[in-house]
Coordinates of C-alpha atoms and ligand atoms in Angstrom, one line a residue:
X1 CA -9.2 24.7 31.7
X2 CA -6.0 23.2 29.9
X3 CA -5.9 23.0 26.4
X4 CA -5.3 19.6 25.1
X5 CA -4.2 18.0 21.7
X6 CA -4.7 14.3 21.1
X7 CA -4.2 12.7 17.9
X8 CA -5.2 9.5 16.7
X9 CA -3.6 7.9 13.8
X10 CA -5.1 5.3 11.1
X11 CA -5.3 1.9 13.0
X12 CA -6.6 3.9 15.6
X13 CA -9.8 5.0 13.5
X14 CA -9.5 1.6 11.2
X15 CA -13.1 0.9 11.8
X16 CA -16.3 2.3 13.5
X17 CA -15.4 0.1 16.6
X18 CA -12.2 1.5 16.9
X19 CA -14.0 5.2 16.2
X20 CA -16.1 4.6 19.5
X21 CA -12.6 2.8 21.4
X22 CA -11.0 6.7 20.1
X23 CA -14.4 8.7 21.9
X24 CA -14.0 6.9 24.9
X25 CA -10.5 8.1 25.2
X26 CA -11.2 11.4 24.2
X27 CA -14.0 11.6 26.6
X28 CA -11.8 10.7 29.8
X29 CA -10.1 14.0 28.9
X30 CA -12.7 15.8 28.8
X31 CA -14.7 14.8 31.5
X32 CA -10.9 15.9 33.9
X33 CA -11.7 19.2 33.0
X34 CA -9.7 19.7 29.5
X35 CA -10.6 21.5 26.2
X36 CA -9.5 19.3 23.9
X37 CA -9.2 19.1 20.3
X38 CA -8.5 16.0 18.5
X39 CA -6.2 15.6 15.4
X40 CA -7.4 12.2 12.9
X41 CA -5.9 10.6 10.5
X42 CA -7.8 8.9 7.9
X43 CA -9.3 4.9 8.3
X44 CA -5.9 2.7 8.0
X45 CA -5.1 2.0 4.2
X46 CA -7.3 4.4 3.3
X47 CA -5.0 7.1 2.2
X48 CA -2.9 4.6 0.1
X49 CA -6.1 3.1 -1.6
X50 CA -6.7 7.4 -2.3
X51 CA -2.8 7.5 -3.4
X52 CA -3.4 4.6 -6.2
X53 CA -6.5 5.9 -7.4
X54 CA -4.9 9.2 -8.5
X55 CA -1.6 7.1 -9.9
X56 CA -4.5 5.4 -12.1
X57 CA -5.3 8.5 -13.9
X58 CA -2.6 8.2 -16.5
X59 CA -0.4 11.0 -17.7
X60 CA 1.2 13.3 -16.2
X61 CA 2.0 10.0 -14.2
X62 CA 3.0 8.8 -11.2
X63 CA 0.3 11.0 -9.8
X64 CA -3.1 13.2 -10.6
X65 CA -1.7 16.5 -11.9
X66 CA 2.3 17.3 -12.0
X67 CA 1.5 20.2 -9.2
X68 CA -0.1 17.6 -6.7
X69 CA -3.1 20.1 -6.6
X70 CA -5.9 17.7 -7.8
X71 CA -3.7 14.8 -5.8
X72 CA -4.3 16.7 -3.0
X73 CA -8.1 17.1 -3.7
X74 CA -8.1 13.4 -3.9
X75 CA -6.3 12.4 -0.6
X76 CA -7.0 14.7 1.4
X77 CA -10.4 13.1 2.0
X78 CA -9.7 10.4 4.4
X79 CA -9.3 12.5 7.2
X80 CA -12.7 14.3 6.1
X81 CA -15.0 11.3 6.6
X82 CA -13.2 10.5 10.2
X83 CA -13.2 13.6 11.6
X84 CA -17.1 13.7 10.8
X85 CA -17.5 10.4 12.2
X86 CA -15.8 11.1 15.4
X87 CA -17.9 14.1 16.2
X88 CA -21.1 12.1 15.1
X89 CA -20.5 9.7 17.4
X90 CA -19.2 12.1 19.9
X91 CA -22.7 14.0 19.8
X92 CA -24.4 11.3 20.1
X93 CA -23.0 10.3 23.7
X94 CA -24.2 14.0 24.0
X95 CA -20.9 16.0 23.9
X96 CA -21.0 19.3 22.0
X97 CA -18.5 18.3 19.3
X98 CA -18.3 19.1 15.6
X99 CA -15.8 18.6 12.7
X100 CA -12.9 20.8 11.4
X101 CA -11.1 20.9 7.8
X102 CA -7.8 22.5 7.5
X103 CA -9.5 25.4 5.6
X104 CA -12.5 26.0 8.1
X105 CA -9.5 26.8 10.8
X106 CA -7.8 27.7 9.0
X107 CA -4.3 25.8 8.8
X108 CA -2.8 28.1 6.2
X109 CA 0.3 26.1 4.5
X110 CA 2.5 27.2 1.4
X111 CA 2.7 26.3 -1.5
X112 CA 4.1 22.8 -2.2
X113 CA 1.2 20.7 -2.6
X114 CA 1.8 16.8 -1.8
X115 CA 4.3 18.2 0.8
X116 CA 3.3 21.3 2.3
X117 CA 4.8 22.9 4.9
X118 CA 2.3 25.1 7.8
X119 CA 2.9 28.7 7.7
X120 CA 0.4 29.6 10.1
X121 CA -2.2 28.4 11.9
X122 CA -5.1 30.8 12.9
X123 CA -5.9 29.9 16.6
X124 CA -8.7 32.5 17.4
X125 CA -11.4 30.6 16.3
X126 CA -10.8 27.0 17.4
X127 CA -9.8 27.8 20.8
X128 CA -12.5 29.8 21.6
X129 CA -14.6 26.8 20.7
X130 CA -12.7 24.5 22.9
X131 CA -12.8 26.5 25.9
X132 CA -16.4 26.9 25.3
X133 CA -16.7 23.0 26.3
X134 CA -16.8 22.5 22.3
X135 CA -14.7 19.1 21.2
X136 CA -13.0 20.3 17.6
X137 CA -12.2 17.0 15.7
X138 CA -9.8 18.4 13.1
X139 CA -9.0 16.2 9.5
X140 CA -5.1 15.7 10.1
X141 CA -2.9 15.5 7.3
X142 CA -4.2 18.6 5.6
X143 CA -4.2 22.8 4.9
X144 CA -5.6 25.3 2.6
X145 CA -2.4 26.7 0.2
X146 CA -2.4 30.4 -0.7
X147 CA -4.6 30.1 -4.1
X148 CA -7.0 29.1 -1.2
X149 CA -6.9 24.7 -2.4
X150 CA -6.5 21.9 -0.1
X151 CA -2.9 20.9 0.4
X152 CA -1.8 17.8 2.3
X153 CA 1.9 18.2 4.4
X154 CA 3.0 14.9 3.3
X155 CA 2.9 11.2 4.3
X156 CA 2.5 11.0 8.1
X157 CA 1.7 14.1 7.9
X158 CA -1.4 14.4 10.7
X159 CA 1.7 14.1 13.5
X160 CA 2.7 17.5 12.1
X161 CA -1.1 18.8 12.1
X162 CA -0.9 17.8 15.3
X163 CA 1.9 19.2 16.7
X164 CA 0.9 22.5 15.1
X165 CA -2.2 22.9 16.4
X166 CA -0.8 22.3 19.7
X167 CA 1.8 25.0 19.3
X168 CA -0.6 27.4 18.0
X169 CA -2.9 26.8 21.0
X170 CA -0.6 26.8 23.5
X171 CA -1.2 23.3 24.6
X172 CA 0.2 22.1 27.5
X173 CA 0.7 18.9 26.1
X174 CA 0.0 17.2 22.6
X175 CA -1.0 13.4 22.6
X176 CA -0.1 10.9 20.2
X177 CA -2.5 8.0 20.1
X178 CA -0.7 4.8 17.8
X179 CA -1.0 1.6 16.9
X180 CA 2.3 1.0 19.7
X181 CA 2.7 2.0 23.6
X182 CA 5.0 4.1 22.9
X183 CA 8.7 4.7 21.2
X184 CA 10.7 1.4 21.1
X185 CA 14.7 0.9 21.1
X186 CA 14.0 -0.8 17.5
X187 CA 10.6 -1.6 15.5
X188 CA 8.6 -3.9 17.6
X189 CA 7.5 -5.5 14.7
X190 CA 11.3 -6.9 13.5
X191 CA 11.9 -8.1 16.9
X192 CA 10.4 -9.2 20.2
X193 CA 13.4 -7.9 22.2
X194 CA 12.5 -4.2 21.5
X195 CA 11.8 -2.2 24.6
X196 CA 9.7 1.3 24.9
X197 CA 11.7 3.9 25.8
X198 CA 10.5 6.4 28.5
X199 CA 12.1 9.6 28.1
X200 CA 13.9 10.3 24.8
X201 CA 15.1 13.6 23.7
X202 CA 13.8 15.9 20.7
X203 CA 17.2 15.4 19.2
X204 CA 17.2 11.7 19.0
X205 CA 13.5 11.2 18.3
X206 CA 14.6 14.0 15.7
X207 CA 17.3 11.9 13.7
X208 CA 15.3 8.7 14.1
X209 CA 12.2 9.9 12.4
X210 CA 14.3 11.3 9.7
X211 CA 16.5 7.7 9.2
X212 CA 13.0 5.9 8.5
X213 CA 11.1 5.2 12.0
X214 CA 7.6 5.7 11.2
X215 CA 6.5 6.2 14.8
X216 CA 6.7 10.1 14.4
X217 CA 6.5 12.6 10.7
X218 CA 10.3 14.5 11.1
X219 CA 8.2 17.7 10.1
X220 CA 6.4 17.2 13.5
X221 CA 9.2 16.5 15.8
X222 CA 11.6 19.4 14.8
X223 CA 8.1 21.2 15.1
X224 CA 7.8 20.2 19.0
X225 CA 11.5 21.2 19.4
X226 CA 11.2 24.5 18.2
X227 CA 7.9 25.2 19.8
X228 CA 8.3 22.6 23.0
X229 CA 5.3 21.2 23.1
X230 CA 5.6 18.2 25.5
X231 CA 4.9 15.6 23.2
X232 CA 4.1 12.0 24.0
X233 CA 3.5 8.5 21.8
X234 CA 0.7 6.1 23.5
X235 CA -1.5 3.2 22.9
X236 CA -4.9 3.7 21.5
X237 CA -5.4 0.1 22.2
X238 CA -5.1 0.5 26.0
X239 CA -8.2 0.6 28.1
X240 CA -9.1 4.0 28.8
X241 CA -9.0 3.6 32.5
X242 CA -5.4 1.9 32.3
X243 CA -4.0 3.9 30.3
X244 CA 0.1 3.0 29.8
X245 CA 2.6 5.7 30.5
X246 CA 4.0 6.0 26.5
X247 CA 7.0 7.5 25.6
X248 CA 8.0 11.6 26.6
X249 CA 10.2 13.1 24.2
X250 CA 11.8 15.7 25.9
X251 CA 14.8 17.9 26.6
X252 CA 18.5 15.9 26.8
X253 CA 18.3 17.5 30.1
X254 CA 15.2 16.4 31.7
X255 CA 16.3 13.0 30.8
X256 CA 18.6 11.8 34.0
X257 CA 20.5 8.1 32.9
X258 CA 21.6 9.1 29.3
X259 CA 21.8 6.1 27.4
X260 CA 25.1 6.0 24.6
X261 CA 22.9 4.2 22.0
X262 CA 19.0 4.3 22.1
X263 CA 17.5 2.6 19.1
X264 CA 18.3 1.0 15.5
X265 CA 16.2 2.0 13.2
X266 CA 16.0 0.2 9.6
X267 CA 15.0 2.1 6.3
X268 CA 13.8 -0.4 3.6
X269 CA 13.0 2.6 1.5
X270 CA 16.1 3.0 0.2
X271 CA 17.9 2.7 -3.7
X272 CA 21.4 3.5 -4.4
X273 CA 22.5 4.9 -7.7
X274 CA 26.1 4.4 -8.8
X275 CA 27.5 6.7 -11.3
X276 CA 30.8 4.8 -12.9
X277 CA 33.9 6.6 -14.1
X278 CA 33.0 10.0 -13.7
X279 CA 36.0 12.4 -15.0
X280 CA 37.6 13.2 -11.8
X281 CA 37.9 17.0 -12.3
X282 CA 36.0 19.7 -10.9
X283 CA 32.7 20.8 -11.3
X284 CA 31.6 17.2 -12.1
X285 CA 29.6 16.4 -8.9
X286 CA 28.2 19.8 -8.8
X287 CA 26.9 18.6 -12.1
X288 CA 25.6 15.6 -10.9
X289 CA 23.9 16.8 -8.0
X290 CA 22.4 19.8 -9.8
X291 CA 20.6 17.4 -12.1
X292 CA 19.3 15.5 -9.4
X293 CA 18.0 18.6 -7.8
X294 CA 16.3 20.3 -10.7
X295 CA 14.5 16.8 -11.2
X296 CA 13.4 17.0 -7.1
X297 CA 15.4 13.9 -6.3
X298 CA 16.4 14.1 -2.6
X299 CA 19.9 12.7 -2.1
X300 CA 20.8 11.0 1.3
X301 CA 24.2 9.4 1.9
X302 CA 27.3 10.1 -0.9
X303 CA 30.5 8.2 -1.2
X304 CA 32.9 9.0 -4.3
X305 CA 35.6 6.0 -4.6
X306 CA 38.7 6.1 -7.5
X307 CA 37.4 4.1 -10.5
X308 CA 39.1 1.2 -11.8
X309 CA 40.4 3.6 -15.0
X310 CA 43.2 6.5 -14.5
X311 CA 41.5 9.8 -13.8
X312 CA 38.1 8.7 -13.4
X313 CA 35.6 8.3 -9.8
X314 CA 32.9 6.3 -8.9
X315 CA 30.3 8.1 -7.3
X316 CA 27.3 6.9 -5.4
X317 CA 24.4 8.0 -3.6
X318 CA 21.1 6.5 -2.2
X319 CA 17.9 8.4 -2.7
X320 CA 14.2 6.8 -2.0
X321 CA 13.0 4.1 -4.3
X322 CA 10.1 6.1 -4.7
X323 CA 12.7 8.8 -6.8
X324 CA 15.2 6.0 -7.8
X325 CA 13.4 6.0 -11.6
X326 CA 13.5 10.3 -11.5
X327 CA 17.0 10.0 -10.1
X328 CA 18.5 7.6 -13.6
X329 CA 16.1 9.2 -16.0
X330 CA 17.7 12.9 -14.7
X331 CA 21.1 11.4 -15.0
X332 CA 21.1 9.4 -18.2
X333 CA 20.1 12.6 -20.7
X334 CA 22.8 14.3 -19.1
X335 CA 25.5 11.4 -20.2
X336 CA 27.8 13.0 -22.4
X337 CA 27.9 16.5 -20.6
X338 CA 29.0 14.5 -17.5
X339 CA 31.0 12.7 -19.2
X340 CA 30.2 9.4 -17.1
X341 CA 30.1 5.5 -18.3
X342 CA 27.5 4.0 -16.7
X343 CA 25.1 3.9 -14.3
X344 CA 24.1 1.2 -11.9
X345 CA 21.1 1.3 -9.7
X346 CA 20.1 -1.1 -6.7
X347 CA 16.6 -1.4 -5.1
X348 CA 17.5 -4.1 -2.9
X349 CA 19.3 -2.3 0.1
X350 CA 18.4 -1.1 3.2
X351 CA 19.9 1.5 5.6
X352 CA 20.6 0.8 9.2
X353 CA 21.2 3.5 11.6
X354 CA 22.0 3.7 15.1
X355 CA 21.2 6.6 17.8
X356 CA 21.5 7.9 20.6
X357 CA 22.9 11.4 22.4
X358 CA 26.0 9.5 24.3
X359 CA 27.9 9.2 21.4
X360 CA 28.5 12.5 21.3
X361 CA 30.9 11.4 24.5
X362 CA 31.7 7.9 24.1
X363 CA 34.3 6.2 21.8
X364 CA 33.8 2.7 20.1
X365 CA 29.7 2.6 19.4
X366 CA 31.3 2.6 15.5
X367 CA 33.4 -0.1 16.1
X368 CA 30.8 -2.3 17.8
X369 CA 28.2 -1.5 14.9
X370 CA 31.0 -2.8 12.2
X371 CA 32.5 -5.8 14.2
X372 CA 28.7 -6.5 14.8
X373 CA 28.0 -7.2 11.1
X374 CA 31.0 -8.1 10.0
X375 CA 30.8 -11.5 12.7
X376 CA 27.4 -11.4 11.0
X377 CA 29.2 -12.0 7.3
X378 CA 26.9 -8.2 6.5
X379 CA 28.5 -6.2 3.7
X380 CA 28.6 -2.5 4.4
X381 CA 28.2 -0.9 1.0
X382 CA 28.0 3.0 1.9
X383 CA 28.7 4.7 5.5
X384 CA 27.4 8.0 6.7
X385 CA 27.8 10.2 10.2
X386 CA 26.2 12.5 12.3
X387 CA 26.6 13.7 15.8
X388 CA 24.6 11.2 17.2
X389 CA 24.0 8.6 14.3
X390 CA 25.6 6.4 12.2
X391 CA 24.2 4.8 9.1
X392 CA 25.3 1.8 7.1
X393 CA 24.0 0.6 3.6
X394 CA 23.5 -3.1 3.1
X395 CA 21.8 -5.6 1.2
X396 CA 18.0 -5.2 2.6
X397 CA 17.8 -9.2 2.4
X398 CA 20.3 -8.9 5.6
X399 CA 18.4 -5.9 7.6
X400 CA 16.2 -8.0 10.0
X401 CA 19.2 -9.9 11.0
X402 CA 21.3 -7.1 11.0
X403 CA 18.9 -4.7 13.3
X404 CA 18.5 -8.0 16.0
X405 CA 22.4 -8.5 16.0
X406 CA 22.8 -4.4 16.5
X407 CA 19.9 -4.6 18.9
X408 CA 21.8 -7.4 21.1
X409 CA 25.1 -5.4 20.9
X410 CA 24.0 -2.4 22.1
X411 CA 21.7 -4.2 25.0
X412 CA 19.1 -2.2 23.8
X413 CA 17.0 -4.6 25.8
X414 CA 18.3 -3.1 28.6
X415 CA 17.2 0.7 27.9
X416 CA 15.1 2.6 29.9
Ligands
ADP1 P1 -0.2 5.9 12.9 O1 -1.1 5.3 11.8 O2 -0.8 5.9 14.2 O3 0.3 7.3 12.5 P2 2.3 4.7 12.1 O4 2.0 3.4 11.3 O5 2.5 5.9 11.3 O6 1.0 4.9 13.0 O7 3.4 4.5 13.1 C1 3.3 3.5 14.1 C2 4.2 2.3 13.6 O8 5.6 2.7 13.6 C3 4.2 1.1 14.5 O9 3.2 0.2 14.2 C4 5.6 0.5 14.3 O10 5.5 -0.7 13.5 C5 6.4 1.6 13.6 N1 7.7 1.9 14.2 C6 8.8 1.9 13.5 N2 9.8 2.2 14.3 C7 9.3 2.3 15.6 C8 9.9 2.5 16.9 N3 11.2 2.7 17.0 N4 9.0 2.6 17.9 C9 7.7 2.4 17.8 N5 7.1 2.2 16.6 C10 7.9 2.1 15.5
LIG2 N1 -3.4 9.6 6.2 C1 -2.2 10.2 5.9 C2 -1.2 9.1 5.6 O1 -1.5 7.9 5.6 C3 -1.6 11.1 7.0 C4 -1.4 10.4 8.4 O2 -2.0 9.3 8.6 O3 -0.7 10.9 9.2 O4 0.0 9.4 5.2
MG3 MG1 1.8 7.9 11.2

């Protein structure tokens, strides 16, 4: 019998109803013949209802404890109470089925509570009760850390659980069950001209995870890529007997008509910090950015311009808003041994990127993106580049308009 990994995500378990929607699904899988075991996330909202509660204890603020452990203790429990409903309702259409916590496994993870990463997952135990006909229904999201507490591997994090089971099993494929059919060229939510993608390679479903599409957790795609586990994103909200195809993610080479752009994707999570007339001499921006990292503020896209004054540089960067108060507190007690002016922070922007693998062989997918919003009156205010992304910074009250214009210019319609 094949091993199996399905996982359903929040709106897919928002509700008892939807609970018994997920065991019919689960139960076509089982009745082909597969043992299966069956990442959940917790109900939809739940874990940010969780996430307030502990921001409401007070000091050390924002969250429970300033080690995440107790924040961890707290959040971790969403995917408790659905993994035990699943399997309840699962036994009582009379399939053997029972519940899993990350520690019972167990999913061993290091230390970094609120963002662990999984060391190792023990397999022995599970698998043997899935290819006994068992049905493990495993809380997503969560591990046990090596002082032997719950740890939780980050928001989105039950994609990752998911895709690690699956590698430790040996799964011949891992399921994704969403709220979507599948991987769009853009978010089908910003605009009705978005298209689900059929085949789309690790690398690009790679970068646009880790530019802000919240379809996938990064942590879980590099994951597949390093492990291949054939991973696919489908509908929970398709009839179990007509079931859509979803969206592959694959190898660039199993994928036959490359496409030179695939998707836009918008990040409206974004704050950029700019750090006025900073002595332009060495050592300055290693300054800088060692601040930022000793306070754990994770920088994304840099640009260092001449200030208006003789011997002096602007430099910027974008972090997440969620660090953007971190980031300026870190910077400002540090003042006079930078040697900066001021510092200017902006909440309101947004970052746009486009992907795809083509560019790695095709000129002129920049120029389109600028002309694009320049016709479009868009202000680019920072620019960064990899292989097979760029990424502009603009005002966020602009992103809609600008990811429909960059969707028409690419003819992302048109994608397969
Ligand atoms: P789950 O709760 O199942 O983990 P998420 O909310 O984390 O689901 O991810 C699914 C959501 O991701 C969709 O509802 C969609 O709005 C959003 N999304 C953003 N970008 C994309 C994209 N390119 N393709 C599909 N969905 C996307
Ligand atoms: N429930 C967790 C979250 O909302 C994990 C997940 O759903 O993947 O982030
Ligand atoms: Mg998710």
């Amino acid at each position: 019998m094949a091993r199996i990994v399905m996982k359903f995500g929040g709106t897919s378990v928002a509700n008892m109803d939807r609970i018994r929607a997920v065991s019919a699904i689960v139960r076509r899988e089982v009745d082909n013949g597969h043992s299966v075991a069956v990442i959940v996330s917790a109900m939809a909202g739940e874990t940010n209802r969780l996430v307030s509660l502990c921001d409401e204890v007070g000091p050390p603020a924002p969250a429970l404890d300033a080690r995440f452990v107790e924040y961890d203790a707290v959040v971790a429990t969403g995917e408790q109470v659905t993994a035990g409903l699943l399997a309840g309702v699962m036994q009582n259409l009379g399939y053997r089925a029972r519940s899993w916590q990350g520690w019972q496994i167990p999913l061993k993870t290091d230390q970094s509570h609120g963002q662990a990463r999984i060391k190792e997952i023990v397999e022995d135990h599970i698998g043997e009760a899935i290819d006994q006909g068992e049905i493990a229904i495993v809380s997503g999201f969560q591990g046990v850390s090596p002082e032997g507490r719950v740890a939780t591997l980050g928001r989105g994090g039950s994609d990752t659980s998911a895709v690690g089971l699956a590698a430790a099993i040996n799964a011949v494929r891992c399921d994704i069950y969403t709220d979507v059919d599948g991987v769009y060229t853009t978010d089908p939510r910003i605009t009705k001209q978005a298209r689900r993608i059929e085949k789309i390679s690790f690398e690009e479903m790679l970068e646009m995870a880790s530019v802000g599409a919240k379809v996938l957790q990064t942590r879980s795609v590099e994951l597949a890529m390093a492990y291949k586990v054939p991973l696919r994103v489908l509908s929970s909200f398709d009839q179990p007997d007509a079931q859509g195809p979803g969206t592959l993610i694959c190898d660039e080479d199993d994928i036959v008509e490359q496409n030179i752009v695939t998707a836009v994707t918008p990040d409206f999570h974004e704050a950029s910090v700019t750090v006025l007339a900073v002595p332009d001499e060495p050592g300055r921006a290693a300054l800088i950015f060692t601040k930022l990292a000793e306070a754990n503020v994770n920088i994304d896209m840099i640009v260092q311009s001449p200030s208006r004054e003789q011997g002096f540089a602007n430099i910027s960067f974008t972090t997440k808003e969620v660090d953007l108060d971190r980031a300026v507190e870190a910077l400002e007690v540090v003042k006079s041994e930078i040697g900066f002016n001021a510092l200017q922070s902006d909440r309101n922007v947004a970052k746009i990127s486009v992907i795809g693998v083509g560019m790695k062989s095709h000129a002129g997918v920049a120029s389109t993106m600028f002309k694009t919003l320049a016709d479009k009156g868009i202000n680019i205010q920072n620019i960064s580049t990899s292989e097979i992304k760029i990424s502009v910074l603009i005002n966020s009250d602009a992103a809609e308009y600008a990811v429909r214009a960059l969707h028409d210019a690419y003819e992302l319609e048109k994608v397969k």
